[in-house]
PDB file of C-alpha atoms in Angstrom:
ATOM      1  CA  UNK A   1     -30.043  72.782  -5.117  1.00 60.00           C
ATOM      2  CA  UNK A   2     -32.405  71.435  -2.466  1.00 70.00           C
ATOM      3  CA  UNK A   3     -36.072  71.412  -3.554  1.00 74.00           C
ATOM      4  CA  UNK A   4     -37.226  70.522  -0.046  1.00 79.00           C
ATOM      5  CA  UNK A   5     -35.587  73.645   1.378  1.00 81.00           C
ATOM      6  CA  UNK A   6     -36.971  75.690  -1.504  1.00 79.00           C
ATOM      7  CA  UNK A   7     -40.495  74.442  -0.758  1.00 80.00           C
ATOM      8  CA  UNK A   8     -40.152  75.180   2.961  1.00 83.00           C
ATOM      9  CA  UNK A   9     -38.879  78.663   2.224  1.00 84.00           C
ATOM     10  CA  UNK A  10     -41.770  79.343  -0.146  1.00 84.00           C
ATOM     11  CA  UNK A  11     -44.306  78.030   2.389  1.00 83.00           C
ATOM     12  CA  UNK A  12     -42.978  80.369   5.070  1.00 83.00           C
ATOM     13  CA  UNK A  13     -43.459  83.348   2.709  1.00 83.00           C
ATOM     14  CA  UNK A  14     -46.941  82.111   1.738  1.00 82.00           C
ATOM     15  CA  UNK A  15     -47.986  81.642   5.368  1.00 80.00           C
ATOM     16  CA  UNK A  16     -46.997  85.211   6.117  1.00 79.00           C
ATOM     17  CA  UNK A  17     -49.159  86.472   3.262  1.00 77.00           C
ATOM     18  CA  UNK A  18     -52.359  84.850   4.497  1.00 72.00           C
ATOM     19  CA  UNK A  19     -54.019  85.581   7.815  1.00 63.00           C
ATOM     20  CA  UNK A  20     -56.242  82.492   7.442  1.00 66.00           C
ATOM     21  CA  UNK A  21     -55.103  78.912   6.845  1.00 75.00           C
ATOM     22  CA  UNK A  22     -56.967  78.695   3.531  1.00 83.00           C
ATOM     23  CA  UNK A  23     -55.702  79.623   0.080  1.00 87.00           C
ATOM     24  CA  UNK A  24     -58.354  80.745  -2.349  1.00 85.00           C
ATOM     25  CA  UNK A  25     -58.404  80.450  -6.138  1.00 83.00           C
ATOM     26  CA  UNK A  26     -57.773  84.146  -6.693  1.00 85.00           C
ATOM     27  CA  UNK A  27     -54.650  83.889  -4.531  1.00 86.00           C
ATOM     28  CA  UNK A  28     -52.933  81.236  -6.641  1.00 89.00           C
ATOM     29  CA  UNK A  29     -52.243  83.281  -9.781  1.00 89.00           C
ATOM     30  CA  UNK A  30     -49.868  85.443  -7.693  1.00 89.00           C
ATOM     31  CA  UNK A  31     -49.012  82.968  -4.919  1.00 90.00           C
ATOM     32  CA  UNK A  32     -45.279  83.068  -5.758  1.00 91.00           C
ATOM     33  CA  UNK A  33     -43.033  85.401  -7.722  1.00 91.00           C
ATOM     34  CA  UNK A  34     -42.837  82.799 -10.491  1.00 93.00           C
ATOM     35  CA  UNK A  35     -45.687  83.193 -12.972  1.00 95.00           C
ATOM     36  CA  UNK A  36     -44.883  79.810 -14.560  1.00 96.00           C
ATOM     37  CA  UNK A  37     -44.931  78.034 -11.182  1.00 95.00           C
ATOM     38  CA  UNK A  38     -48.312  79.573 -10.354  1.00 94.00           C
ATOM     39  CA  UNK A  39     -49.695  78.389 -13.689  1.00 95.00           C
ATOM     40  CA  UNK A  40     -48.411  74.853 -13.042  1.00 96.00           C
ATOM     41  CA  UNK A  41     -50.112  74.864  -9.628  1.00 94.00           C
ATOM     42  CA  UNK A  42     -53.404  75.763 -11.333  1.00 93.00           C
ATOM     43  CA  UNK A  43     -52.798  73.130 -14.038  1.00 93.00           C
ATOM     44  CA  UNK A  44     -52.152  70.435 -11.432  1.00 93.00           C
ATOM     45  CA  UNK A  45     -55.339  71.372  -9.604  1.00 91.00           C
ATOM     46  CA  UNK A  46     -57.296  71.015 -12.839  1.00 89.00           C
ATOM     47  CA  UNK A  47     -55.517  67.729 -13.668  1.00 89.00           C
ATOM     48  CA  UNK A  48     -56.444  66.305 -10.278  1.00 88.00           C
ATOM     49  CA  UNK A  49     -60.060  67.266 -10.791  1.00 86.00           C
ATOM     50  CA  UNK A  50     -60.097  65.694 -14.257  1.00 83.00           C
ATOM     51  CA  UNK A  51     -58.486  62.490 -12.996  1.00 81.00           C
ATOM     52  CA  UNK A  52     -60.966  62.272 -10.127  1.00 85.00           C
ATOM     53  CA  UNK A  53     -63.866  62.833 -12.516  1.00 82.00           C
ATOM     54  CA  UNK A  54     -62.611  60.151 -14.929  1.00 80.00           C
ATOM     55  CA  UNK A  55     -61.924  57.631 -12.156  1.00 82.00           C
ATOM     56  CA  UNK A  56     -65.443  57.991 -10.758  1.00 86.00           C
ATOM     57  CA  UNK A  57     -67.367  57.487 -13.983  1.00 85.00           C
ATOM     58  CA  UNK A  58     -69.848  54.616 -13.934  1.00 87.00           C
ATOM     59  CA  UNK A  59     -71.135  52.677 -16.905  1.00 86.00           C
ATOM     60  CA  UNK A  60     -74.793  53.709 -16.643  1.00 89.00           C
ATOM     61  CA  UNK A  61     -74.415  57.196 -18.053  1.00 87.00           C
ATOM     62  CA  UNK A  62     -73.490  58.735 -21.402  1.00 87.00           C
ATOM     63  CA  UNK A  63     -70.624  61.050 -20.525  1.00 85.00           C
ATOM     64  CA  UNK A  64     -70.222  62.082 -24.170  1.00 83.00           C
ATOM     65  CA  UNK A  65     -73.696  63.654 -24.198  1.00 87.00           C
ATOM     66  CA  UNK A  66     -73.520  67.378 -24.913  1.00 86.00           C
ATOM     67  CA  UNK A  67     -75.652  68.085 -21.826  1.00 88.00           C
ATOM     68  CA  UNK A  68     -73.234  66.143 -19.632  1.00 83.00           C
ATOM     69  CA  UNK A  69     -70.175  67.751 -21.190  1.00 81.00           C
ATOM     70  CA  UNK A  70     -71.642  71.237 -20.667  1.00 84.00           C
ATOM     71  CA  UNK A  71     -72.687  70.399 -17.125  1.00 86.00           C
ATOM     72  CA  UNK A  72     -69.229  69.093 -16.188  1.00 84.00           C
ATOM     73  CA  UNK A  73     -67.609  72.254 -17.676  1.00 82.00           C
ATOM     74  CA  UNK A  74     -70.018  74.435 -15.731  1.00 85.00           C
ATOM     75  CA  UNK A  75     -69.260  72.519 -12.560  1.00 85.00           C
ATOM     76  CA  UNK A  76     -65.548  72.944 -13.114  1.00 81.00           C
ATOM     77  CA  UNK A  77     -66.037  76.682 -13.597  1.00 80.00           C
ATOM     78  CA  UNK A  78     -68.040  76.853 -10.395  1.00 83.00           C
ATOM     79  CA  UNK A  79     -65.409  74.869  -8.492  1.00 80.00           C
ATOM     80  CA  UNK A  80     -62.617  77.055  -9.809  1.00 78.00           C
ATOM     81  CA  UNK A  81     -64.373  80.068  -8.257  1.00 80.00           C
ATOM     82  CA  UNK A  82     -64.596  78.256  -4.915  1.00 84.00           C
ATOM     83  CA  UNK A  83     -61.097  76.900  -4.427  1.00 86.00           C
ATOM     84  CA  UNK A  84     -60.171  76.612  -0.745  1.00 86.00           C
ATOM     85  CA  UNK A  85     -56.929  74.803   0.083  1.00 87.00           C
ATOM     86  CA  UNK A  86     -55.561  74.151   3.560  1.00 87.00           C
ATOM     87  CA  UNK A  87     -51.933  75.244   3.899  1.00 83.00           C
ATOM     88  CA  UNK A  88     -50.923  71.714   4.882  1.00 82.00           C
ATOM     89  CA  UNK A  89     -52.539  70.301   1.722  1.00 85.00           C
ATOM     90  CA  UNK A  90     -51.030  73.077  -0.386  1.00 87.00           C
ATOM     91  CA  UNK A  91     -47.537  71.848   0.495  1.00 86.00           C
ATOM     92  CA  UNK A  92     -47.843  68.687  -1.604  1.00 86.00           C
ATOM     93  CA  UNK A  93     -49.392  70.641  -4.481  1.00 90.00           C
ATOM     94  CA  UNK A  94     -46.539  73.155  -4.342  1.00 89.00           C
ATOM     95  CA  UNK A  95     -43.955  70.351  -4.151  1.00 89.00           C
ATOM     96  CA  UNK A  96     -45.285  68.581  -7.265  1.00 90.00           C
ATOM     97  CA  UNK A  97     -45.570  71.847  -9.176  1.00 92.00           C
ATOM     98  CA  UNK A  98     -42.051  72.892  -8.282  1.00 91.00           C
ATOM     99  CA  UNK A  99     -40.680  69.577  -9.542  1.00 89.00           C
ATOM    100  CA  UNK A 100     -42.714  70.123 -12.733  1.00 92.00           C
ATOM    101  CA  UNK A 101     -41.192  73.589 -13.096  1.00 94.00           C
ATOM    102  CA  UNK A 102     -37.686  72.117 -12.977  1.00 91.00           C
ATOM    103  CA  UNK A 103     -38.528  69.472 -15.557  1.00 89.00           C
ATOM    104  CA  UNK A 104     -40.246  71.983 -17.845  1.00 94.00           C
ATOM    105  CA  UNK A 105     -37.229  74.275 -17.596  1.00 93.00           C
ATOM    106  CA  UNK A 106     -34.698  71.557 -18.420  1.00 89.00           C
ATOM    107  CA  UNK A 107     -36.704  69.348 -20.809  1.00 89.00           C
ATOM    108  CA  UNK A 108     -39.510  71.505 -22.276  1.00 92.00           C
ATOM    109  CA  UNK A 109     -40.313  69.202 -25.202  1.00 90.00           C
ATOM    110  CA  UNK A 110     -40.437  66.067 -23.095  1.00 88.00           C
ATOM    111  CA  UNK A 111     -42.510  67.717 -20.373  1.00 91.00           C
ATOM    112  CA  UNK A 112     -45.098  69.115 -22.792  1.00 92.00           C
ATOM    113  CA  UNK A 113     -45.347  65.784 -24.622  1.00 89.00           C
ATOM    114  CA  UNK A 114     -45.950  63.968 -21.328  1.00 87.00           C
ATOM    115  CA  UNK A 115     -48.595  66.494 -20.393  1.00 91.00           C
ATOM    116  CA  UNK A 116     -50.430  66.292 -23.729  1.00 90.00           C
ATOM    117  CA  UNK A 117     -50.432  62.470 -23.936  1.00 83.00           C
ATOM    118  CA  UNK A 118     -52.692  62.250 -20.907  1.00 77.00           C
ATOM    119  CA  UNK A 119     -55.725  63.287 -22.945  1.00 79.00           C
ATOM    120  CA  UNK A 120     -57.371  61.430 -25.815  1.00 77.00           C
ATOM    121  CA  UNK A 121     -58.292  64.006 -28.468  1.00 85.00           C
ATOM    122  CA  UNK A 122     -57.385  67.617 -29.072  1.00 91.00           C
ATOM    123  CA  UNK A 123     -59.211  70.276 -31.080  1.00 91.00           C
ATOM    124  CA  UNK A 124     -58.236  73.923 -31.450  1.00 92.00           C
ATOM    125  CA  UNK A 125     -60.164  75.023 -28.355  1.00 91.00           C
ATOM    126  CA  UNK A 126     -58.523  72.356 -26.185  1.00 91.00           C
ATOM    127  CA  UNK A 127     -55.045  73.301 -27.395  1.00 93.00           C
ATOM    128  CA  UNK A 128     -55.745  76.962 -26.764  1.00 94.00           C
ATOM    129  CA  UNK A 129     -56.822  76.168 -23.186  1.00 91.00           C
ATOM    130  CA  UNK A 130     -53.721  74.059 -22.670  1.00 93.00           C
ATOM    131  CA  UNK A 131     -51.456  76.825 -23.965  1.00 94.00           C
ATOM    132  CA  UNK A 132     -52.468  79.109 -21.110  1.00 94.00           C
ATOM    133  CA  UNK A 133     -50.529  76.968 -18.653  1.00 96.00           C
ATOM    134  CA  UNK A 134     -47.232  77.470 -20.516  1.00 96.00           C
ATOM    135  CA  UNK A 135     -46.138  81.087 -20.326  1.00 94.00           C
ATOM    136  CA  UNK A 136     -42.912  80.637 -22.315  1.00 95.00           C
ATOM    137  CA  UNK A 137     -44.122  78.066 -24.830  1.00 95.00           C
ATOM    138  CA  UNK A 138     -47.492  79.371 -25.950  1.00 93.00           C
ATOM    139  CA  UNK A 139     -46.081  79.823 -29.460  1.00 93.00           C
ATOM    140  CA  UNK A 140     -45.757  76.035 -29.746  1.00 94.00           C
ATOM    141  CA  UNK A 141     -49.521  75.681 -29.438  1.00 94.00           C
ATOM    142  CA  UNK A 142     -50.058  78.366 -32.078  1.00 94.00           C
ATOM    143  CA  UNK A 143     -47.886  76.298 -34.433  1.00 93.00           C
ATOM    144  CA  UNK A 144     -49.875  73.144 -33.657  1.00 93.00           C
ATOM    145  CA  UNK A 145     -53.211  74.874 -34.237  1.00 93.00           C
ATOM    146  CA  UNK A 146     -51.987  76.371 -37.538  1.00 93.00           C
ATOM    147  CA  UNK A 147     -50.779  72.942 -38.631  1.00 91.00           C
ATOM    148  CA  UNK A 148     -54.212  71.479 -37.903  1.00 91.00           C
ATOM    149  CA  UNK A 149     -55.833  74.206 -39.951  1.00 92.00           C
ATOM    150  CA  UNK A 150     -53.472  73.681 -42.872  1.00 92.00           C
ATOM    151  CA  UNK A 151     -54.304  69.977 -42.877  1.00 90.00           C
ATOM    152  CA  UNK A 152     -58.034  70.619 -42.420  1.00 91.00           C
ATOM    153  CA  UNK A 153     -58.084  68.581 -39.219  1.00 91.00           C
ATOM    154  CA  UNK A 154     -60.864  69.272 -36.735  1.00 91.00           C
ATOM    155  CA  UNK A 155     -59.245  67.178 -34.039  1.00 90.00           C
ATOM    156  CA  UNK A 156     -56.205  64.954 -33.496  1.00 89.00           C
ATOM    157  CA  UNK A 157     -55.309  62.077 -31.226  1.00 88.00           C
ATOM    158  CA  UNK A 158     -52.738  62.893 -28.555  1.00 87.00           C
ATOM    159  CA  UNK A 159     -50.280  60.541 -30.268  1.00 85.00           C
ATOM    160  CA  UNK A 160     -50.641  62.511 -33.507  1.00 88.00           C
ATOM    161  CA  UNK A 161     -50.041  65.767 -31.656  1.00 89.00           C
ATOM    162  CA  UNK A 162     -46.880  64.249 -30.185  1.00 88.00           C
ATOM    163  CA  UNK A 163     -45.677  63.341 -33.693  1.00 87.00           C
ATOM    164  CA  UNK A 164     -46.201  66.947 -34.770  1.00 89.00           C
ATOM    165  CA  UNK A 165     -44.181  68.176 -31.776  1.00 90.00           C
ATOM    166  CA  UNK A 166     -41.298  65.897 -32.701  1.00 87.00           C
ATOM    167  CA  UNK A 167     -40.798  67.914 -35.875  1.00 88.00           C
ATOM    168  CA  UNK A 168     -40.752  71.252 -34.020  1.00 90.00           C
ATOM    169  CA  UNK A 169     -37.631  72.701 -32.458  1.00 88.00           C
ATOM    170  CA  UNK A 170     -38.274  73.612 -28.819  1.00 89.00           C
ATOM    171  CA  UNK A 171     -35.342  75.368 -27.186  1.00 89.00           C
ATOM    172  CA  UNK A 172     -34.651  75.775 -23.527  1.00 91.00           C
ATOM    173  CA  UNK A 173     -35.887  79.264 -22.576  1.00 94.00           C
ATOM    174  CA  UNK A 174     -33.339  81.558 -20.872  1.00 94.00           C
ATOM    175  CA  UNK A 175     -36.039  83.663 -19.207  1.00 95.00           C
ATOM    176  CA  UNK A 176     -37.620  80.543 -17.707  1.00 95.00           C
ATOM    177  CA  UNK A 177     -34.191  79.367 -16.501  1.00 94.00           C
ATOM    178  CA  UNK A 178     -33.726  82.697 -14.729  1.00 94.00           C
ATOM    179  CA  UNK A 179     -37.215  82.541 -13.227  1.00 94.00           C
ATOM    180  CA  UNK A 180     -36.713  78.953 -12.027  1.00 92.00           C
ATOM    181  CA  UNK A 181     -33.310  79.662 -10.547  1.00 91.00           C
ATOM    182  CA  UNK A 182     -34.669  82.684  -8.668  1.00 91.00           C
ATOM    183  CA  UNK A 183     -37.600  80.759  -7.169  1.00 90.00           C
ATOM    184  CA  UNK A 184     -35.407  77.811  -6.169  1.00 86.00           C
ATOM    185  CA  UNK A 185     -32.406  79.885  -5.136  1.00 84.00           C
ATOM    186  CA  UNK A 186     -29.649  78.432  -7.256  1.00 81.00           C
ATOM    187  CA  UNK A 187     -27.342  79.198 -10.174  1.00 81.00           C
ATOM    188  CA  UNK A 188     -28.029  77.976 -13.725  1.00 81.00           C
ATOM    189  CA  UNK A 189     -25.127  75.505 -13.616  1.00 79.00           C
ATOM    190  CA  UNK A 190     -26.311  74.098 -10.331  1.00 77.00           C
ATOM    191  CA  UNK A 191     -29.833  73.655 -11.675  1.00 77.00           C
ATOM    192  CA  UNK A 192     -28.690  71.508 -14.577  1.00 75.00           C
ATOM    193  CA  UNK A 193     -26.061  69.655 -12.576  1.00 69.00           C
ATOM    194  CA  UNK A 194     -28.650  68.437 -10.101  1.00 58.00           C
ATOM    195  CA  UNK A 195     -31.268  67.345 -12.630  1.00 60.00           C
ATOM    196  CA  UNK A 196     -31.258  63.578 -13.042  1.00 54.00           C
ATOM    197  CA  UNK A 197     -29.871  62.581 -16.398  1.00 50.00           C
ATOM    198  CA  UNK A 198     -32.280  60.829 -18.720  1.00 47.00           C
ATOM    199  CA  UNK A 199     -31.929  57.083 -18.847  1.00 48.00           C
ATOM    200  CA  UNK A 200     -31.289  56.065 -22.456  1.00 51.00           C
ATOM    201  CA  UNK A 201     -29.999  52.497 -22.067  1.00 62.00           C
ATOM    202  CA  UNK A 202     -33.328  50.982 -23.026  1.00 70.00           C
ATOM    203  CA  UNK A 203     -33.286  52.524 -26.491  1.00 71.00           C
ATOM    204  CA  UNK A 204     -31.162  49.594 -27.653  1.00 72.00           C
ATOM    205  CA  UNK A 205     -34.064  47.204 -26.908  1.00 76.00           C
ATOM    206  CA  UNK A 206     -36.040  48.585 -29.858  1.00 77.00           C
ATOM    207  CA  UNK A 207     -35.660  48.956 -33.611  1.00 74.00           C
ATOM    208  CA  UNK A 208     -37.396  52.344 -33.306  1.00 76.00           C
ATOM    209  CA  UNK A 209     -35.692  55.734 -33.265  1.00 73.00           C
ATOM    210  CA  UNK A 210     -35.138  57.409 -29.883  1.00 70.00           C
ATOM    211  CA  UNK A 211     -38.086  59.727 -30.481  1.00 73.00           C
ATOM    212  CA  UNK A 212     -40.296  56.802 -31.426  1.00 75.00           C
ATOM    213  CA  UNK A 213     -39.265  54.939 -28.284  1.00 75.00           C
ATOM    214  CA  UNK A 214     -40.013  57.987 -26.140  1.00 76.00           C
ATOM    215  CA  UNK A 215     -43.431  58.233 -27.735  1.00 77.00           C
ATOM    216  CA  UNK A 216     -44.037  54.523 -27.264  1.00 80.00           C
ATOM    217  CA  UNK A 217     -43.279  54.805 -23.531  1.00 77.00           C
ATOM    218  CA  UNK A 218     -45.589  57.847 -23.346  1.00 77.00           C
ATOM    219  CA  UNK A 219     -48.370  55.901 -25.005  1.00 77.00           C
ATOM    220  CA  UNK A 220     -47.801  52.943 -22.667  1.00 80.00           C
ATOM    221  CA  UNK A 221     -48.126  55.280 -19.678  1.00 76.00           C
ATOM    222  CA  UNK A 222     -51.682  56.164 -20.732  1.00 73.00           C
ATOM    223  CA  UNK A 223     -52.929  52.561 -20.659  1.00 75.00           C
ATOM    224  CA  UNK A 224     -55.497  51.708 -18.020  1.00 73.00           C
ATOM    225  CA  UNK A 225     -53.586  48.678 -16.679  1.00 81.00           C
ATOM    226  CA  UNK A 226     -49.982  47.594 -16.360  1.00 81.00           C
ATOM    227  CA  UNK A 227     -50.741  44.511 -18.462  1.00 80.00           C
ATOM    228  CA  UNK A 228     -51.853  46.661 -21.393  1.00 80.00           C
ATOM    229  CA  UNK A 229     -48.782  48.916 -21.035  1.00 81.00           C
ATOM    230  CA  UNK A 230     -46.400  45.959 -20.800  1.00 80.00           C
ATOM    231  CA  UNK A 231     -47.914  44.244 -23.843  1.00 82.00           C
ATOM    232  CA  UNK A 232     -47.491  47.408 -25.894  1.00 80.00           C
ATOM    233  CA  UNK A 233     -43.823  47.659 -24.930  1.00 80.00           C
ATOM    234  CA  UNK A 234     -43.102  43.961 -25.464  1.00 79.00           C
ATOM    235  CA  UNK A 235     -44.680  43.955 -28.933  1.00 80.00           C
ATOM    236  CA  UNK A 236     -42.159  46.545 -30.061  1.00 79.00           C
ATOM    237  CA  UNK A 237     -38.953  44.924 -28.758  1.00 80.00           C
ATOM    238  CA  UNK A 238     -36.246  43.709 -31.087  1.00 72.00           C
ATOM    239  CA  UNK A 239     -36.647  40.096 -32.160  1.00 67.00           C
ATOM    240  CA  UNK A 240     -33.346  39.123 -30.547  1.00 57.00           C
ATOM    241  CA  UNK A 241     -34.766  39.837 -27.084  1.00 50.00           C
ATOM    242  CA  UNK A 242     -36.048  36.297 -26.832  1.00 47.00           C
ATOM    243  CA  UNK A 243     -36.461  36.244 -23.065  1.00 46.00           C
ATOM    244  CA  UNK A 244     -38.359  39.498 -23.111  1.00 54.00           C
ATOM    245  CA  UNK A 245     -40.207  39.623 -19.778  1.00 53.00           C
ATOM    246  CA  UNK A 246     -37.487  37.612 -17.978  1.00 57.00           C
ATOM    247  CA  UNK A 247     -34.710  39.954 -19.174  1.00 66.00           C
ATOM    248  CA  UNK A 248     -33.472  41.936 -16.161  1.00 68.00           C
ATOM    249  CA  UNK A 249     -33.180  45.271 -17.987  1.00 67.00           C
ATOM    250  CA  UNK A 250     -36.583  44.914 -19.627  1.00 72.00           C
ATOM    251  CA  UNK A 251     -38.208  44.001 -16.298  1.00 73.00           C
ATOM    252  CA  UNK A 252     -36.571  47.111 -14.803  1.00 72.00           C
ATOM    253  CA  UNK A 253     -38.042  49.276 -17.593  1.00 73.00           C
ATOM    254  CA  UNK A 254     -41.515  47.768 -17.080  1.00 75.00           C
ATOM    255  CA  UNK A 255     -41.390  48.218 -13.297  1.00 73.00           C
ATOM    256  CA  UNK A 256     -40.276  51.810 -13.730  1.00 71.00           C
ATOM    257  CA  UNK A 257     -43.199  52.393 -16.101  1.00 71.00           C
ATOM    258  CA  UNK A 258     -45.619  50.838 -13.586  1.00 68.00           C
ATOM    259  CA  UNK A 259     -44.316  52.721 -10.556  1.00 67.00           C
ATOM    260  CA  UNK A 260     -43.983  56.119 -12.205  1.00 64.00           C
ATOM    261  CA  UNK A 261     -47.544  56.037 -13.534  1.00 57.00           C
ATOM    262  CA  UNK A 262     -49.230  54.097 -10.695  1.00 57.00           C
ATOM    263  CA  UNK A 263     -50.689  51.622 -13.177  1.00 58.00           C
ATOM    264  CA  UNK A 264     -52.955  48.913 -11.637  1.00 57.00           C
ATOM    265  CA  UNK A 265     -52.029  45.329 -12.343  1.00 55.00           C
TER     266      UNK A 265
END
């Protein structure tokens, strides 16, 4: 399985479909034969816009004001109707989304947890919007919404949503495996053979369960700075890790956390 070759092959097909060098918003929903890949492309576009908006906030304005919230939503709706992507720029978007597709296919629970942790609070409407990006796992969001209703919860922190998900069985979806293999051009066995195995050696550093460690790392990845993320991890290490930050394995874990999430120092 060679993702680079798969991307190049997809780009050739896409270039043939469009007489201009621009891809419009209406094109993306059917840009490839994989419905799930197309949805991930749209999700990544939205995520980039959200990240850009958050990164450019300045302290002189009340961004929680209802007027500002409505205005930002209206602007996003307007922008979504005016998407125009150069084919060269689309390549990186397609590449990231194809990697996401592989991860979602192989590790659906982990992928969805990582995706959800990036936001602070979730209410029913927000979960419903998020569910639209996951063709084969929309039922999971129905379960989460029903659980909120049963507990009379108007909203939940992302970390609380993650805890709910830990108690839900999320199986690998055979239809998604078939769809992913077809778009990449590989067999099921090849798909799973080539996926990097999860690193679990750092679980022994903590007194927490594996799920709790995964959630801790997810929470650390949402911190604004590497220092905040590192402090959270270090506070939860076993007491016998006296050297902590000087321990080679722990330093490796922290550097991996920093690099994978581009956390500023």
